[in-house]
């Protein structure tokens, strides 16, 4: 991000608000220019009709300062004229620059990944064989303490659940598969003939 800096141009004055007749009538324009040509005969003028402003460019900074002191808030053609030093605004770079490269890949959809980007490899799963071995040795209703509790931490205990099914109740004739529960169908409402014919 570029910083915006503002400096006063000591060679230029801006007159505002300017009477609309300056832009239309050459005689009034010549009278306006004559006011500033007394301070510097090489003064140039830029007329901005839509903004009702005139930029007055001097070749000498002292002449511009003297003109501002003498003519600021003076009366011209029945209206008060105010004079200000023109400001030069510098925004860092003369061109609009693209965003930083590290932000470009966040734009949706991304054109391509940033330079040097590589897909991360999935880590191998961590299997705690000691825990698996201890759980296989447990019988129903027994417990295994994984972590012994201290005054600051709780203990972690694994309980093996008991088998809820009674012997032979949910087994088929072969004894190898469990029977699926029977799905009870919802009864269809009784048919009522419509009265409209």
PDB file of C-alpha atoms in Angstrom:
ATOM      1  CA  UNK A   1       0.000   0.000   0.000  1.00  0.00           C
ATOM      2  CA  UNK A   2       1.346   3.374  -0.976  1.00  0.00           C
ATOM      3  CA  UNK A   3       1.101   6.393   1.291  1.00  0.00           C
ATOM      4  CA  UNK A   4      -0.744   9.414   0.016  1.00  0.00           C
ATOM      5  CA  UNK A   5       1.287  12.601   0.430  1.00  0.00           C
ATOM      6  CA  UNK A   6       0.022  16.115  -0.253  1.00  0.00           C
ATOM      7  CA  UNK A   7       2.296  19.081  -0.941  1.00  0.00           C
ATOM      8  CA  UNK A   8       1.476  22.666  -1.807  1.00  0.00           C
ATOM      9  CA  UNK A   9       2.640  23.893  -5.183  1.00  0.00           C
ATOM     10  CA  UNK A  10       3.985  27.383  -4.482  1.00  0.00           C
ATOM     11  CA  UNK A  11       3.854  28.331  -8.192  1.00  0.00           C
ATOM     12  CA  UNK A  12       0.123  27.699  -8.735  1.00  0.00           C
ATOM     13  CA  UNK A  13      -3.020  29.293  -7.353  1.00  0.00           C
ATOM     14  CA  UNK A  14      -6.597  28.078  -7.675  1.00  0.00           C
ATOM     15  CA  UNK A  15      -9.365  30.679  -7.797  1.00  0.00           C
ATOM     16  CA  UNK A  16     -12.793  29.569  -6.544  1.00  0.00           C
ATOM     17  CA  UNK A  17     -15.759  30.073  -6.863  1.00  0.00           C
ATOM     18  CA  UNK A  18     -15.418  31.889 -10.159  1.00  0.00           C
ATOM     19  CA  UNK A  19     -18.216  33.864 -11.766  1.00  0.00           C
ATOM     20  CA  UNK A  20     -19.803  31.947 -14.665  1.00  0.00           C
ATOM     21  CA  UNK A  21     -19.393  34.960 -16.990  1.00  0.00           C
ATOM     22  CA  UNK A  22     -15.600  34.480 -17.030  1.00  0.00           C
ATOM     23  CA  UNK A  23     -16.087  31.322 -19.087  1.00  0.00           C
ATOM     24  CA  UNK A  24     -18.560  32.929 -21.525  1.00  0.00           C
ATOM     25  CA  UNK A  25     -17.482  36.533 -22.048  1.00  0.00           C
ATOM     26  CA  UNK A  26     -13.951  37.267 -23.359  1.00  0.00           C
ATOM     27  CA  UNK A  27     -13.909  40.826 -21.937  1.00  0.00           C
ATOM     28  CA  UNK A  28     -14.459  39.628 -18.360  1.00  0.00           C
ATOM     29  CA  UNK A  29     -11.883  36.874 -18.890  1.00  0.00           C
ATOM     30  CA  UNK A  30      -9.307  39.479 -19.972  1.00  0.00           C
ATOM     31  CA  UNK A  31     -10.075  41.581 -16.889  1.00  0.00           C
ATOM     32  CA  UNK A  32      -9.577  38.504 -14.683  1.00  0.00           C
ATOM     33  CA  UNK A  33      -6.258  37.644 -16.339  1.00  0.00           C
ATOM     34  CA  UNK A  34      -5.075  41.263 -16.050  1.00  0.00           C
ATOM     35  CA  UNK A  35      -5.319  41.052 -12.252  1.00  0.00           C
ATOM     36  CA  UNK A  36      -2.663  38.313 -12.149  1.00  0.00           C
ATOM     37  CA  UNK A  37      -0.515  39.466 -15.073  1.00  0.00           C
ATOM     38  CA  UNK A  38       0.455  42.518 -12.981  1.00  0.00           C
ATOM     39  CA  UNK A  39       2.406  40.200 -10.642  1.00  0.00           C
ATOM     40  CA  UNK A  40       4.002  38.009 -13.353  1.00  0.00           C
ATOM     41  CA  UNK A  41       3.683  38.764 -17.100  1.00  0.00           C
ATOM     42  CA  UNK A  42       4.385  35.077 -17.961  1.00  0.00           C
ATOM     43  CA  UNK A  43       1.400  33.781 -15.990  1.00  0.00           C
ATOM     44  CA  UNK A  44      -0.728  31.119 -17.719  1.00  0.00           C
ATOM     45  CA  UNK A  45      -4.353  30.223 -16.986  1.00  0.00           C
ATOM     46  CA  UNK A  46      -6.407  27.026 -17.083  1.00  0.00           C
ATOM     47  CA  UNK A  47     -10.182  27.439 -16.969  1.00  0.00           C
ATOM     48  CA  UNK A  48     -12.346  24.626 -15.563  1.00  0.00           C
ATOM     49  CA  UNK A  49     -15.920  25.613 -16.371  1.00  0.00           C
ATOM     50  CA  UNK A  50     -17.652  22.562 -14.858  1.00  0.00           C
ATOM     51  CA  UNK A  51     -15.822  23.093 -11.532  1.00  0.00           C
ATOM     52  CA  UNK A  52     -16.127  26.899 -11.634  1.00  0.00           C
ATOM     53  CA  UNK A  53     -12.412  27.160 -10.938  1.00  0.00           C
ATOM     54  CA  UNK A  54      -9.372  28.721 -12.593  1.00  0.00           C
ATOM     55  CA  UNK A  55      -5.825  27.494 -12.144  1.00  0.00           C
ATOM     56  CA  UNK A  56      -3.265  30.285 -12.319  1.00  0.00           C
ATOM     57  CA  UNK A  57       0.320  29.140 -13.064  1.00  0.00           C
ATOM     58  CA  UNK A  58       3.123  31.538 -12.120  1.00  0.00           C
ATOM     59  CA  UNK A  59       6.803  31.290 -13.072  1.00  0.00           C
ATOM     60  CA  UNK A  60       7.880  32.781  -9.746  1.00  0.00           C
ATOM     61  CA  UNK A  61       6.830  31.564  -6.296  1.00  0.00           C
ATOM     62  CA  UNK A  62       7.132  35.060  -4.792  1.00  0.00           C
ATOM     63  CA  UNK A  63       4.765  36.461  -7.417  1.00  0.00           C
ATOM     64  CA  UNK A  64       2.238  33.709  -6.605  1.00  0.00           C
ATOM     65  CA  UNK A  65       2.472  34.439  -2.876  1.00  0.00           C
ATOM     66  CA  UNK A  66       2.120  38.200  -3.421  1.00  0.00           C
ATOM     67  CA  UNK A  67      -0.929  37.687  -5.675  1.00  0.00           C
ATOM     68  CA  UNK A  68      -2.577  35.502  -3.043  1.00  0.00           C
ATOM     69  CA  UNK A  69      -1.950  37.999  -0.256  1.00  0.00           C
ATOM     70  CA  UNK A  70      -3.371  40.943  -2.240  1.00  0.00           C
ATOM     71  CA  UNK A  71      -6.252  39.239  -4.098  1.00  0.00           C
ATOM     72  CA  UNK A  72      -7.507  36.594  -1.627  1.00  0.00           C
ATOM     73  CA  UNK A  73     -11.145  37.332  -0.640  1.00  0.00           C
ATOM     74  CA  UNK A  74     -11.196  40.285  -3.010  1.00  0.00           C
ATOM     75  CA  UNK A  75     -14.264  41.319  -4.995  1.00  0.00           C
ATOM     76  CA  UNK A  76     -14.340  40.532  -8.725  1.00  0.00           C
ATOM     77  CA  UNK A  77     -17.400  41.206 -10.869  1.00  0.00           C
ATOM     78  CA  UNK A  78     -19.639  41.474  -7.784  1.00  0.00           C
ATOM     79  CA  UNK A  79     -18.514  38.176  -6.140  1.00  0.00           C
ATOM     80  CA  UNK A  80     -15.887  37.308  -3.545  1.00  0.00           C
ATOM     81  CA  UNK A  81     -12.935  35.457  -5.054  1.00  0.00           C
ATOM     82  CA  UNK A  82     -10.850  33.106  -2.933  1.00  0.00           C
ATOM     83  CA  UNK A  83      -7.354  31.980  -3.827  1.00  0.00           C
ATOM     84  CA  UNK A  84      -5.624  28.800  -2.640  1.00  0.00           C
ATOM     85  CA  UNK A  85      -2.272  27.253  -3.411  1.00  0.00           C
ATOM     86  CA  UNK A  86      -2.712  24.221  -5.635  1.00  0.00           C
ATOM     87  CA  UNK A  87      -1.957  20.910  -3.998  1.00  0.00           C
ATOM     88  CA  UNK A  88       0.037  18.130  -5.606  1.00  0.00           C
ATOM     89  CA  UNK A  89      -1.103  14.669  -4.527  1.00  0.00           C
ATOM     90  CA  UNK A  90       1.431  11.857  -4.853  1.00  0.00           C
ATOM     91  CA  UNK A  91       0.221   8.292  -4.236  1.00  0.00           C
ATOM     92  CA  UNK A  92       3.546   6.466  -4.348  1.00  0.00           C
ATOM     93  CA  UNK A  93       3.631   5.041  -7.845  1.00  0.00           C
ATOM     94  CA  UNK A  94       2.453   6.608 -11.107  1.00  0.00           C
ATOM     95  CA  UNK A  95       0.776   3.297 -12.056  1.00  0.00           C
ATOM     96  CA  UNK A  96      -1.674   1.013 -10.376  1.00  0.00           C
ATOM     97  CA  UNK A  97       0.274  -2.030  -9.235  1.00  0.00           C
ATOM     98  CA  UNK A  98      -1.047  -5.596  -9.044  1.00  0.00           C
ATOM     99  CA  UNK A  99      -1.682  -7.126  -5.626  1.00  0.00           C
ATOM    100  CA  UNK A 100       1.071  -8.926  -3.766  1.00  0.00           C
ATOM    101  CA  UNK A 101       1.736 -12.453  -5.138  1.00  0.00           C
ATOM    102  CA  UNK A 102       0.951 -14.213  -1.857  1.00  0.00           C
ATOM    103  CA  UNK A 103      -2.635 -12.908  -2.024  1.00  0.00           C
ATOM    104  CA  UNK A 104      -3.327 -13.859  -5.643  1.00  0.00           C
ATOM    105  CA  UNK A 105      -4.036 -17.545  -5.033  1.00  0.00           C
ATOM    106  CA  UNK A 106      -6.878 -16.643  -2.653  1.00  0.00           C
ATOM    107  CA  UNK A 107      -8.889 -15.119  -5.508  1.00  0.00           C
ATOM    108  CA  UNK A 108     -11.656 -17.502  -6.541  1.00  0.00           C
ATOM    109  CA  UNK A 109     -11.235 -19.358  -8.830  1.00  0.00           C
ATOM    110  CA  UNK A 110      -7.428 -19.395  -8.645  1.00  0.00           C
ATOM    111  CA  UNK A 111      -5.632 -19.250 -11.955  1.00  0.00           C
ATOM    112  CA  UNK A 112      -2.735 -21.346 -10.689  1.00  0.00           C
ATOM    113  CA  UNK A 113      -1.092 -22.093  -7.348  1.00  0.00           C
ATOM    114  CA  UNK A 114       1.695 -19.776  -6.199  1.00  0.00           C
ATOM    115  CA  UNK A 115       5.270 -20.530  -7.154  1.00  0.00           C
ATOM    116  CA  UNK A 116       6.825 -23.213  -4.965  1.00  0.00           C
ATOM    117  CA  UNK A 117       3.504 -24.564  -3.698  1.00  0.00           C
ATOM    118  CA  UNK A 118       3.418 -28.339  -3.270  1.00  0.00           C
ATOM    119  CA  UNK A 119       0.586 -30.520  -2.061  1.00  0.00           C
ATOM    120  CA  UNK A 120       1.263 -31.867   1.406  1.00  0.00           C
ATOM    121  CA  UNK A 121       1.470 -35.627   1.799  1.00  0.00           C
ATOM    122  CA  UNK A 122      -0.948 -37.263   4.231  1.00  0.00           C
ATOM    123  CA  UNK A 123       0.758 -38.472   7.365  1.00  0.00           C
ATOM    124  CA  UNK A 124       0.665 -42.150   8.266  1.00  0.00           C
ATOM    125  CA  UNK A 125      -2.078 -42.920  10.808  1.00  0.00           C
ATOM    126  CA  UNK A 126      -0.874 -43.407  14.344  1.00  0.00           C
ATOM    127  CA  UNK A 127      -1.984 -46.792  15.701  1.00  0.00           C
ATOM    128  CA  UNK A 128      -1.501 -47.461  19.370  1.00  0.00           C
ATOM    129  CA  UNK A 129      -0.872 -51.211  19.354  1.00  0.00           C
ATOM    130  CA  UNK A 130      -0.538 -51.353  23.145  1.00  0.00           C
ATOM    131  CA  UNK A 131      -4.075 -50.018  23.499  1.00  0.00           C
ATOM    132  CA  UNK A 132      -5.451 -52.449  20.912  1.00  0.00           C
ATOM    133  CA  UNK A 133      -3.754 -55.359  22.650  1.00  0.00           C
ATOM    134  CA  UNK A 134      -5.080 -54.352  26.065  1.00  0.00           C
ATOM    135  CA  UNK A 135      -8.648 -53.903  24.775  1.00  0.00           C
ATOM    136  CA  UNK A 136      -8.636 -57.339  23.093  1.00  0.00           C
ATOM    137  CA  UNK A 137      -7.634 -58.967  26.380  1.00  0.00           C
ATOM    138  CA  UNK A 138     -10.511 -57.384  28.245  1.00  0.00           C
ATOM    139  CA  UNK A 139     -13.742 -59.213  28.771  1.00  0.00           C
ATOM    140  CA  UNK A 140     -17.216 -57.721  29.038  1.00  0.00           C
ATOM    141  CA  UNK A 141     -17.599 -55.392  32.012  1.00  0.00           C
ATOM    142  CA  UNK A 142     -13.843 -55.002  32.577  1.00  0.00           C
ATOM    143  CA  UNK A 143     -11.980 -51.695  32.320  1.00  0.00           C
ATOM    144  CA  UNK A 144      -8.539 -50.492  31.237  1.00  0.00           C
ATOM    145  CA  UNK A 145      -6.897 -47.310  32.542  1.00  0.00           C
ATOM    146  CA  UNK A 146      -5.187 -45.432  29.707  1.00  0.00           C
ATOM    147  CA  UNK A 147      -3.996 -42.487  31.737  1.00  0.00           C
ATOM    148  CA  UNK A 148      -3.578 -42.387  35.495  1.00  0.00           C
ATOM    149  CA  UNK A 149      -5.114 -39.282  37.005  1.00  0.00           C
ATOM    150  CA  UNK A 150      -3.151 -36.738  38.993  1.00  0.00           C
ATOM    151  CA  UNK A 151      -4.257 -33.814  41.137  1.00  0.00           C
ATOM    152  CA  UNK A 152      -4.424 -31.592  38.035  1.00  0.00           C
ATOM    153  CA  UNK A 153      -5.563 -34.076  35.341  1.00  0.00           C
ATOM    154  CA  UNK A 154      -8.365 -36.640  35.219  1.00  0.00           C
ATOM    155  CA  UNK A 155      -7.793 -40.300  34.557  1.00  0.00           C
ATOM    156  CA  UNK A 156      -8.860 -41.874  31.243  1.00  0.00           C
ATOM    157  CA  UNK A 157     -10.490 -45.299  31.537  1.00  0.00           C
ATOM    158  CA  UNK A 158     -11.840 -47.536  28.737  1.00  0.00           C
ATOM    159  CA  UNK A 159     -14.898 -49.663  29.596  1.00  0.00           C
ATOM    160  CA  UNK A 160     -15.811 -52.601  27.369  1.00  0.00           C
ATOM    161  CA  UNK A 161     -19.561 -52.766  26.755  1.00  0.00           C
ATOM    162  CA  UNK A 162     -21.441 -55.961  27.382  1.00  0.00           C
ATOM    163  CA  UNK A 163     -23.248 -57.777  24.576  1.00  0.00           C
ATOM    164  CA  UNK A 164     -26.943 -56.846  24.829  1.00  0.00           C
ATOM    165  CA  UNK A 165     -28.298 -59.579  22.593  1.00  0.00           C
ATOM    166  CA  UNK A 166     -29.503 -62.734  24.286  1.00  0.00           C
ATOM    167  CA  UNK A 167     -28.333 -66.083  22.949  1.00  0.00           C
ATOM    168  CA  UNK A 168     -30.173 -67.226  19.822  1.00  0.00           C
ATOM    169  CA  UNK A 169     -32.738 -64.444  19.910  1.00  0.00           C
ATOM    170  CA  UNK A 170     -31.504 -62.432  16.910  1.00  0.00           C
ATOM    171  CA  UNK A 171     -29.752 -65.160  15.051  1.00  0.00           C
ATOM    172  CA  UNK A 172     -30.955 -66.995  11.982  1.00  0.00           C
ATOM    173  CA  UNK A 173     -31.130 -70.737  11.567  1.00  0.00           C
ATOM    174  CA  UNK A 174     -27.555 -70.801  10.333  1.00  0.00           C
ATOM    175  CA  UNK A 175     -26.384 -68.795  13.345  1.00  0.00           C
ATOM    176  CA  UNK A 176     -23.980 -66.658  11.300  1.00  0.00           C
ATOM    177  CA  UNK A 177     -26.092 -63.568  10.481  1.00  0.00           C
ATOM    178  CA  UNK A 178     -28.404 -61.420  12.503  1.00  0.00           C
ATOM    179  CA  UNK A 179     -31.945 -60.994  11.334  1.00  0.00           C
ATOM    180  CA  UNK A 180     -32.977 -57.580  10.097  1.00  0.00           C
ATOM    181  CA  UNK A 181     -35.779 -55.920  12.024  1.00  0.00           C
ATOM    182  CA  UNK A 182     -39.146 -56.096  10.353  1.00  0.00           C
ATOM    183  CA  UNK A 183     -40.349 -52.780   8.924  1.00  0.00           C
ATOM    184  CA  UNK A 184     -43.965 -52.085   9.734  1.00  0.00           C
ATOM    185  CA  UNK A 185     -45.743 -50.389   6.881  1.00  0.00           C
ATOM    186  CA  UNK A 186     -47.858 -47.317   7.513  1.00  0.00           C
ATOM    187  CA  UNK A 187     -51.541 -47.990   6.912  1.00  0.00           C
ATOM    188  CA  UNK A 188     -53.143 -46.148   4.008  1.00  0.00           C
ATOM    189  CA  UNK A 189     -56.014 -43.829   4.966  1.00  0.00           C
ATOM    190  CA  UNK A 190     -59.518 -45.016   4.121  1.00  0.00           C
ATOM    191  CA  UNK A 191     -60.880 -43.926   0.762  1.00  0.00           C
ATOM    192  CA  UNK A 192     -63.550 -41.248   0.933  1.00  0.00           C
ATOM    193  CA  UNK A 193     -65.395 -40.621  -2.374  1.00  0.00           C
ATOM    194  CA  UNK A 194     -65.541 -36.983  -3.433  1.00  0.00           C
ATOM    195  CA  UNK A 195     -68.911 -35.229  -3.260  1.00  0.00           C
ATOM    196  CA  UNK A 196     -68.344 -33.136  -6.408  1.00  0.00           C
ATOM    197  CA  UNK A 197     -69.511 -34.825  -9.591  1.00  0.00           C
TER     198      UNK A 197
END
